[in-house]
Amino acid sequence: MRPPLDVSKVRAILIVVWTTIFLESISIGEGARGTVLLHRIANTAASKSMTRRRNVAYYGNISIGTPPQHFTACFDTGSADLWMPSDSCQSASCAAHQQYVQRNSTTFEGTDGVFFIEYGTGAVEGTTVYDSLQLAEPLINIERQGFGLADQASITFAVASCDGLFGLAFPALSKQGVAPPFFNMLQERLLDAPEFSIWLNKDTREGVFPAGELLLGGINPARYSGELQYHQVIGTRYWQLELSGIKVAGKGVSSLKSKGVILDSGASLIFASTQDADTINKAIPGMVFWEEAGLYNVTGGCAAVPSLPPLTFTIDSVDYTLSPQQYILQLPEDDPAYCISAVMGGGTQQYLVLGNSFMRSYYAVFSVGAAFNGSRVGLAPST
């Protein structure tokens, strides 16, 4: 008798096969490269100053439809989907942002597809649709881009810095069943090279512009020093790399469970499993657990930060070091009594998430290979 069909295994195989075919079909055309300058400011709709400061994200401007409707998008290497709030969404999360009006676009195409995406800070659901997409300078125009039209969003997004998300991870991670915008650009041969790069400004004061830069189709040598060190991507969904170890003041931290790291521009901090976060923070002299907040605080307050040791992440045997000023946050920014570690729990045991606390220190190039196992990430110190 034939054994029962394992649907989950079949789906996993199909994802790998589809991704392989998709990436092998990419050819470089006589395209271009385009720059999106990023802002970094918290949405003032947040009622508490602590919430505003924690909710800061990097975002840029995009346009959807004909004539163009203008939005702000948070560019997220940790997810793969583009979505914007629909004018049919009545929740507070949607009302706080610019909403897409489908009847106002002559190039809108509806579908029967639905989507649900759960993030670490909330969830959205709605329908999958198509329309034109424009972004960057010089302008990159995608004539037909699939994206999500959110008709429900959790209250968390009401205080988000941007109207919606612009995923930059691999197609296999998509919940919408359409090519993410960057990969659509590759299919349409709109870019010079199958890569994008991200620079985040080390100056995090509110109002500093540009707060960052997303370059589609190339690399900006002015944004980094030294040579780029390239690392092969593990898997087919995330920009995940192999973690060789972590060091504090040059000494290895033992008993870590995580074996990989994910570069995630949509995460503000560095996330690990609760166990690994405890292990890392306890290895840093001068850090003490603040039970009321569930965070690690610097003993002696912010004045003691310069005396803390460097924190090093070793990726494929290459060391990437953060100074204490880079892995410690002052929250709130006007209270020198509270400086906390950017390494926080709540993640998975399989990998660490290296968010903006790491990416502000290192310029990152995300390069798509000719097959799903040929992609790489290049890292070099940011200027």
PDB file of C-alpha atoms in Angstrom, residues 7-21 172:
ATOM      1  CA  VAL A   7       2.063  17.512   2.326  1.00  0.00           C
ATOM      2  CA  SER A   8       4.588  19.550   4.312  1.00  0.00           C
ATOM      3  CA  LYS A   9       7.514  17.661   2.769  1.00  0.00           C
ATOM      4  CA  VAL A  10       6.094  18.033  -0.735  1.00  0.00           C
ATOM      5  CA  ARG A  11       5.618  21.773  -0.187  1.00  0.00           C
ATOM      6  CA  ALA A  12       9.205  22.114   1.068  1.00  0.00           C
ATOM      7  CA  ILE A  13      10.542  20.288  -2.001  1.00  0.00           C
ATOM      8  CA  LEU A  14       8.462  22.452  -4.346  1.00  0.00           C
ATOM      9  CA  ILE A  15       9.735  25.632  -2.674  1.00  0.00           C
ATOM     10  CA  VAL A  16      13.350  24.535  -3.187  1.00  0.00           C
ATOM     11  CA  VAL A  17      12.697  23.535  -6.812  1.00  0.00           C
ATOM     12  CA  TRP A  18      10.776  26.758  -7.571  1.00  0.00           C
ATOM     13  CA  THR A  19      13.438  28.939  -5.964  1.00  0.00           C
ATOM     14  CA  THR A  20      16.207  27.161  -7.876  1.00  0.00           C
ATOM     15  CA  ILE A  21      14.427  27.636 -11.203  1.00  0.00           C
ATOM     16  CA  ALA A 172      10.641  31.264  -0.658  1.00  0.00           C
TER      17      ALA A 172
END
